[in-house]
Amino acid sequence: MLYFGPRELIEKPSVFNSLRASFPGAEILGCSTGTVITDTQVSDKVVAAIAVSMRHTKVRTVSLELDGAASHAVGRKLAEQLMADDLAGIMILSDGLNVNGSTLVAGIQSVTGPSLPVGGGLAGDGAAFAHTLVGANALPTENTITALGFYGDRIEINLGAAHGWDFFGPTRRVTRSEGNVLFEMDGKPALDLYERYLGEEAENLPASALLYPLMITNPADPADEVVRTVLAVDREARTMTFAGDIPEGWSARLMRGVFDNLTDGAATAAQRALPPEPSDDEGLALLVSCVGRRLLMGQRTADEAEAATSVLGDKFRDIGFYSYGEIATQGGEGYCGLHNQTMTVMTFREH
């Protein structure tokens, strides 16, 4: 069973206790979010839950606390505990504020390799960025990362990711960075460049940066690209901290949103997550989008949910949430599985 909902609702013991009473033998995983997705609807005020029954596939849940540990080490430990010859894929729900999602996924892939599907997302807290909660077979808590492993050859797991943002301004080069902290682009302080392009909106950084994410691209492999969103700025040091790593030497471009293009991006993500062979078997689709898209699109947020679910069709039951980071590996060496400001779709289907 999966469930998602606003922090102030799912932190109440009654939510988990009710789910456990209704499904005493189920694996129950959930996390906080500002907005849930159910089929074509989005809501900021309800808890969404879905129960899934699988006939041929075994699952196993592992949860760890961050507790000051490096994200890479936690990811590696999770994968080691789940690893088996018949491991078919991993779903991740992670703390959204105290983790480096890039290195978390890298830690997992250091054990599983790049070809195993890994999807999910970082818990959210709407626009508050105060506390995020994750739980697996227990009340949701802060600083928790949980992973659900799927086992056997009867389950098919597919992933898709697409953003739909538009570029503006010239292409820059990341000339100085450390992990997820960006110091310089083209040899100039990163925050200076951001403030120049944002104008008056720069006064509201980092919140205003949710509407102007950064696309970073590996110059050695242009297909290796991800969107990054700003979490914090240091006005004295003139640096910017992002939700994922910003590798030195990569190119970077600012982006801004156009509603129709963002909606098209959601549809593209769903298309990429469709199983390659049509079937009458029913399945589950987990949709994870970004809080920045939610804030920008406002009442039109439902458009991207509807665009994605329309592509998936009536053979997939859909549930999802708006996150602080979206996880969808794509099977390529060096490809970073953490996205920001992106719609990701993870589909599951037994055959």
Coordinates of C-alpha atoms in Angstrom, one line a residue:
M1 CA 0.0 0.0 0.0
L2 CA 1.1 3.5 -0.9
Y3 CA -0.1 6.7 0.7
F4 CA 0.8 10.4 0.4
G5 CA -0.6 13.5 2.1
P6 CA 0.1 16.9 3.7
R7 CA 2.5 16.8 6.6
E8 CA -0.1 18.1 9.1
L9 CA -2.4 15.2 8.2
I10 CA 0.0 12.2 7.9
E11 CA 1.9 13.0 11.1
K12 CA -1.4 12.2 12.9
P13 CA -1.1 8.6 14.2
S14 CA -4.7 8.0 13.2
V15 CA -3.8 7.9 9.4
F16 CA -1.3 5.1 9.6
N17 CA -3.2 3.3 12.3
S18 CA -6.3 3.3 10.1
L19 CA -4.4 1.9 7.1
R20 CA -2.8 -0.8 9.2
A21 CA -6.1 -1.8 10.7
S22 CA -7.6 -2.1 7.2
F23 CA -4.6 -4.0 5.7
P24 CA -2.9 -5.8 8.6
G25 CA -0.6 -7.8 6.4
A26 CA 0.4 -5.2 3.9
E27 CA 3.7 -3.4 3.3
I28 CA 2.6 0.3 3.9
L29 CA 4.8 3.1 2.6
G30 CA 4.1 6.8 2.5
C31 CA 5.5 10.3 2.7
S32 CA 4.5 13.9 3.1
T33 CA 3.8 16.2 0.3
G34 CA 2.0 19.5 -0.4
T35 CA -0.1 18.0 -3.2
V36 CA -1.3 14.5 -4.1
I37 CA -2.2 13.1 -7.5
T38 CA -5.1 10.7 -7.9
D39 CA -6.0 9.8 -11.4
T40 CA -6.6 13.2 -13.1
Q41 CA -7.1 15.1 -9.9
V42 CA -4.7 17.0 -7.6
S43 CA -5.4 18.1 -4.1
D44 CA -3.6 19.9 -1.2
K45 CA -6.0 18.8 1.5
V46 CA -6.4 15.0 1.4
V47 CA -4.5 11.9 2.0
A48 CA -4.4 9.6 -1.1
A49 CA -3.8 5.9 -0.7
I50 CA -3.9 2.9 -3.0
A51 CA -3.7 -0.8 -2.1
V52 CA -2.0 -3.1 -4.6
S53 CA -2.2 -6.9 -4.8
M54 CA 0.5 -8.8 -6.7
R55 CA 0.1 -12.5 -7.5
H56 CA 3.6 -13.5 -8.6
T57 CA 6.0 -10.8 -7.2
K58 CA 7.6 -10.7 -3.8
V59 CA 8.5 -7.4 -2.1
R60 CA 10.8 -6.4 0.7
T61 CA 11.0 -3.1 2.6
V62 CA 14.1 -1.6 4.1
S63 CA 14.2 1.7 6.1
L64 CA 17.2 3.7 7.4
E65 CA 17.7 6.9 9.2
L66 CA 20.1 9.5 7.8
D67 CA 21.4 10.4 11.3
G68 CA 24.3 12.4 9.9
A69 CA 25.4 9.6 7.5
A70 CA 26.4 10.5 4.0
S71 CA 23.7 10.0 1.5
H72 CA 25.9 7.8 -0.7
A73 CA 26.6 5.5 2.2
V74 CA 22.9 5.2 3.0
G75 CA 22.0 4.5 -0.6
R76 CA 24.7 1.8 -0.7
K77 CA 23.5 0.2 2.5
L78 CA 19.8 0.2 1.3
A79 CA 20.8 -1.5 -1.9
E80 CA 23.0 -4.1 -0.2
Q81 CA 20.1 -5.1 2.0
L82 CA 17.8 -5.5 -0.9
M83 CA 20.2 -7.0 -3.4
A84 CA 19.4 -10.5 -4.8
D85 CA 19.7 -12.3 -8.1
D86 CA 16.0 -11.8 -8.9
L87 CA 15.8 -8.1 -7.8
A88 CA 13.7 -6.5 -10.5
G89 CA 13.5 -2.8 -9.4
I90 CA 13.5 -0.5 -6.4
M91 CA 11.1 2.2 -5.3
I92 CA 12.5 5.0 -3.1
L93 CA 10.8 7.4 -0.7
S94 CA 13.3 9.7 1.0
D95 CA 13.5 12.6 3.4
G96 CA 13.3 15.7 1.2
L97 CA 15.4 18.2 3.1
N98 CA 18.5 16.5 4.6
V99 CA 19.5 14.3 1.8
N100 CA 21.6 14.7 -1.3
G101 CA 19.4 12.8 -3.8
S102 CA 22.2 12.6 -6.4
T103 CA 24.6 10.7 -4.2
L104 CA 21.7 8.7 -2.7
V105 CA 21.0 7.2 -6.1
A106 CA 24.7 6.9 -6.9
G107 CA 25.1 4.9 -3.7
I108 CA 22.3 2.5 -4.8
Q109 CA 23.7 2.1 -8.3
S110 CA 27.1 1.4 -6.9
V111 CA 25.6 -1.9 -5.8
T112 CA 22.9 -2.6 -8.4
G113 CA 24.6 -1.2 -11.5
P114 CA 23.0 1.3 -13.9
S115 CA 20.5 -1.0 -15.6
L116 CA 18.2 -1.8 -12.6
P117 CA 15.1 0.5 -12.5
V118 CA 15.1 2.8 -9.5
G119 CA 12.3 5.3 -9.1
G120 CA 10.4 7.4 -6.6
G121 CA 11.0 10.7 -5.0
L122 CA 11.9 13.0 -2.1
A123 CA 9.2 13.8 0.4
G124 CA 7.7 17.3 0.2
D125 CA 6.2 19.9 2.4
G126 CA 4.6 22.2 -0.1
A127 CA 6.2 25.6 -0.2
A128 CA 7.0 25.5 3.5
F129 CA 10.3 23.6 3.3
A130 CA 10.1 23.0 7.0
H131 CA 9.8 19.2 7.7
T132 CA 9.4 16.2 5.5
L133 CA 8.2 12.8 6.7
V134 CA 8.6 9.2 5.4
G135 CA 7.3 6.0 6.9
A136 CA 7.4 2.3 6.1
N137 CA 5.2 0.0 8.3
A138 CA 5.4 2.7 11.0
L139 CA 4.4 6.2 11.7
P140 CA 6.2 8.6 9.3
T141 CA 9.2 10.5 10.7
E142 CA 11.9 12.9 9.7
N143 CA 15.4 11.9 8.4
T144 CA 14.0 8.6 7.1
I145 CA 14.7 6.8 3.7
T146 CA 12.8 3.7 2.8
A147 CA 13.2 1.4 -0.2
L148 CA 10.9 -1.2 -1.6
G149 CA 12.4 -4.0 -3.6
F150 CA 10.5 -6.0 -6.2
Y151 CA 11.6 -9.6 -6.9
G152 CA 10.9 -12.1 -9.7
D153 CA 10.6 -12.3 -13.5
R154 CA 6.9 -11.7 -13.7
I155 CA 7.0 -8.0 -13.0
E156 CA 7.8 -5.4 -15.6
I157 CA 9.0 -1.9 -14.4
N158 CA 9.4 1.0 -16.7
L159 CA 10.5 4.6 -16.1
G160 CA 9.9 7.9 -17.9
A161 CA 11.0 11.5 -17.2
A162 CA 10.5 14.8 -19.0
H163 CA 10.4 18.5 -18.0
G164 CA 9.0 20.7 -20.7
W165 CA 10.7 23.9 -19.5
D166 CA 11.9 26.6 -22.0
F167 CA 15.5 27.9 -22.1
F168 CA 16.4 31.5 -21.9
G169 CA 19.8 33.3 -21.8
P170 CA 23.1 31.9 -23.1
T171 CA 24.7 28.6 -22.3
R172 CA 27.1 28.8 -19.4
R173 CA 29.8 26.6 -18.1
V174 CA 30.1 25.4 -14.5
T175 CA 33.6 26.5 -13.6
R176 CA 33.5 25.9 -9.9
S177 CA 31.3 23.7 -7.8
E178 CA 31.5 21.3 -4.8
G179 CA 28.8 18.6 -4.7
N180 CA 25.5 20.5 -4.9
V181 CA 26.9 23.9 -4.2
L182 CA 27.5 26.1 -7.2
F183 CA 30.2 28.8 -6.9
E184 CA 30.9 30.0 -10.4
M185 CA 29.6 29.9 -13.9
D186 CA 31.9 31.2 -16.7
G187 CA 34.3 32.2 -13.9
K188 CA 31.8 34.6 -12.3
P189 CA 29.8 34.2 -9.0
A190 CA 26.8 32.1 -9.8
L191 CA 24.4 34.2 -7.7
D192 CA 25.5 37.3 -9.6
L193 CA 24.3 35.8 -12.8
Y194 CA 21.1 34.5 -11.4
E195 CA 20.2 37.9 -9.9
R196 CA 21.0 39.7 -13.2
Y197 CA 18.4 37.5 -15.0
L198 CA 15.8 37.4 -12.3
G199 CA 15.8 41.2 -11.8
E200 CA 13.3 42.3 -9.1
E201 CA 12.4 38.6 -8.4
A202 CA 15.9 38.0 -7.1
E203 CA 14.9 39.7 -3.9
N204 CA 12.7 36.6 -3.2
L205 CA 15.5 34.0 -3.7
P206 CA 15.6 31.1 -3.0
A207 CA 11.8 30.8 -3.3
S208 CA 11.6 32.6 -6.7
A209 CA 14.2 30.2 -8.1
L210 CA 11.6 27.5 -8.1
L211 CA 10.2 29.2 -11.2
Y212 CA 13.6 29.5 -12.9
P213 CA 15.4 26.1 -12.6
L214 CA 18.8 25.3 -14.2
M215 CA 19.3 22.7 -16.8
I216 CA 22.8 21.0 -16.6
T217 CA 24.2 18.9 -19.4
N218 CA 27.2 16.7 -19.6
P219 CA 29.3 18.0 -22.6
A220 CA 30.7 14.5 -23.2
D221 CA 27.1 13.1 -23.6
P222 CA 24.4 15.6 -24.4
A223 CA 21.7 13.1 -23.6
D224 CA 23.0 13.1 -20.0
E225 CA 21.1 16.1 -18.7
V226 CA 19.0 16.9 -15.6
V227 CA 17.1 19.8 -14.2
R228 CA 18.2 21.4 -10.9
T229 CA 16.3 23.6 -8.5
V230 CA 17.7 26.0 -5.9
L231 CA 17.3 25.2 -2.2
A232 CA 19.3 28.0 -0.6
V233 CA 21.5 30.9 -1.4
D234 CA 24.5 32.5 0.5
R235 CA 24.5 36.1 -0.4
E236 CA 27.8 36.8 1.3
A237 CA 29.7 33.9 -0.4
R238 CA 27.6 34.5 -3.6
T239 CA 26.9 30.7 -3.9
M240 CA 23.8 28.7 -4.6
T241 CA 22.9 25.3 -3.1
F242 CA 20.9 23.0 -5.3
A243 CA 18.8 19.9 -4.7
G244 CA 21.3 17.7 -6.5
D245 CA 24.9 17.8 -7.6
I246 CA 26.2 20.4 -10.1
P247 CA 29.3 18.8 -11.7
E248 CA 32.2 21.1 -12.8
G249 CA 32.7 21.3 -16.5
W250 CA 29.0 20.7 -17.3
S251 CA 27.1 23.3 -19.3
A252 CA 24.1 25.1 -17.7
R253 CA 21.1 27.2 -18.9
L254 CA 18.4 29.0 -17.1
M255 CA 14.8 27.9 -17.8
R256 CA 11.3 29.2 -17.3
G257 CA 7.9 27.6 -17.7
V258 CA 5.2 27.8 -20.3
F259 CA 2.0 26.0 -19.2
D260 CA 1.4 24.1 -22.4
N261 CA 5.0 23.0 -22.7
L262 CA 5.0 21.7 -19.1
T263 CA 1.9 19.8 -19.8
D264 CA 3.4 18.3 -22.9
G265 CA 6.4 17.3 -20.8
A266 CA 4.2 15.3 -18.4
A267 CA 2.6 13.5 -21.3
T268 CA 6.1 12.7 -22.7
A269 CA 7.2 11.2 -19.3
A270 CA 4.1 9.0 -19.3
Q271 CA 4.8 7.9 -22.9
R272 CA 8.3 6.9 -22.0
A273 CA 7.1 4.9 -19.0
L274 CA 4.6 2.8 -21.0
P275 CA 5.6 -0.9 -21.4
P276 CA 6.9 -1.6 -24.9
E277 CA 4.4 -4.3 -25.5
P278 CA 0.6 -3.7 -25.2
S279 CA -1.3 -6.0 -22.8
D280 CA -4.7 -6.5 -21.2
D281 CA -2.9 -6.8 -17.8
E282 CA -3.6 -4.0 -15.3
G283 CA -0.8 -2.1 -13.6
L284 CA 0.1 0.7 -11.3
A285 CA 1.6 4.1 -12.2
L286 CA 3.5 6.2 -9.7
L287 CA 3.6 9.9 -10.8
V288 CA 6.1 12.2 -9.0
S289 CA 6.3 15.8 -10.0
C290 CA 8.0 18.8 -8.5
V291 CA 6.6 21.4 -6.1
G292 CA 8.1 24.1 -8.4
R293 CA 5.8 23.0 -11.2
R294 CA 2.9 23.0 -8.8
L295 CA 3.6 26.6 -7.6
L296 CA 4.0 27.8 -11.2
M297 CA 1.0 26.1 -12.7
G298 CA -1.4 26.8 -9.9
Q299 CA -5.0 25.8 -10.8
R300 CA -3.6 24.4 -14.1
T301 CA -1.6 21.8 -12.2
A302 CA -4.4 19.3 -13.0
D303 CA -3.6 19.7 -16.7
E304 CA -0.3 17.9 -16.3
A305 CA -1.8 15.1 -14.2
E306 CA -4.5 14.6 -16.8
A307 CA -2.0 14.7 -19.7
A308 CA 0.0 11.9 -18.1
T309 CA -2.9 9.7 -17.1
S310 CA -4.5 10.1 -20.5
V311 CA -1.4 8.6 -22.1
L312 CA -1.2 5.8 -19.5
G313 CA -4.9 4.8 -20.3
D314 CA -7.4 2.9 -18.2
K315 CA -5.2 -0.2 -17.7
F316 CA -3.1 1.7 -15.1
R317 CA -4.3 2.9 -11.7
D318 CA -2.5 6.2 -10.9
I319 CA -1.3 7.8 -7.7
G320 CA 1.5 10.3 -7.0
F321 CA 2.8 13.4 -5.2
Y322 CA 4.6 16.6 -5.6
S323 CA 8.2 16.3 -4.3
Y324 CA 11.4 18.0 -3.5
G325 CA 13.2 15.8 -6.0
E326 CA 12.1 13.1 -8.5
I327 CA 14.0 9.8 -9.0
A328 CA 14.0 8.0 -12.3
T329 CA 17.1 6.2 -13.5
Q330 CA 17.4 5.7 -17.3
G331 CA 19.8 2.9 -17.5
G332 CA 22.8 4.8 -18.8
E333 CA 26.3 4.9 -17.4
G334 CA 26.9 8.1 -15.5
Y335 CA 23.2 9.2 -15.9
C336 CA 22.1 10.9 -12.7
G337 CA 18.8 9.5 -11.5
L338 CA 17.7 12.6 -9.5
H339 CA 15.7 15.2 -11.3
N340 CA 14.2 18.5 -10.2
Q341 CA 11.2 20.4 -11.8
T342 CA 10.5 17.2 -13.8
M343 CA 7.5 14.9 -14.1
T344 CA 8.6 11.3 -13.6
V345 CA 6.5 8.2 -14.1
M346 CA 7.2 4.7 -12.8
T347 CA 4.9 1.9 -14.0
F348 CA 4.5 -1.6 -12.7
R349 CA 2.8 -4.5 -14.4
E350 CA 2.7 -8.2 -13.8
H351 CA 2.5 -10.7 -16.6

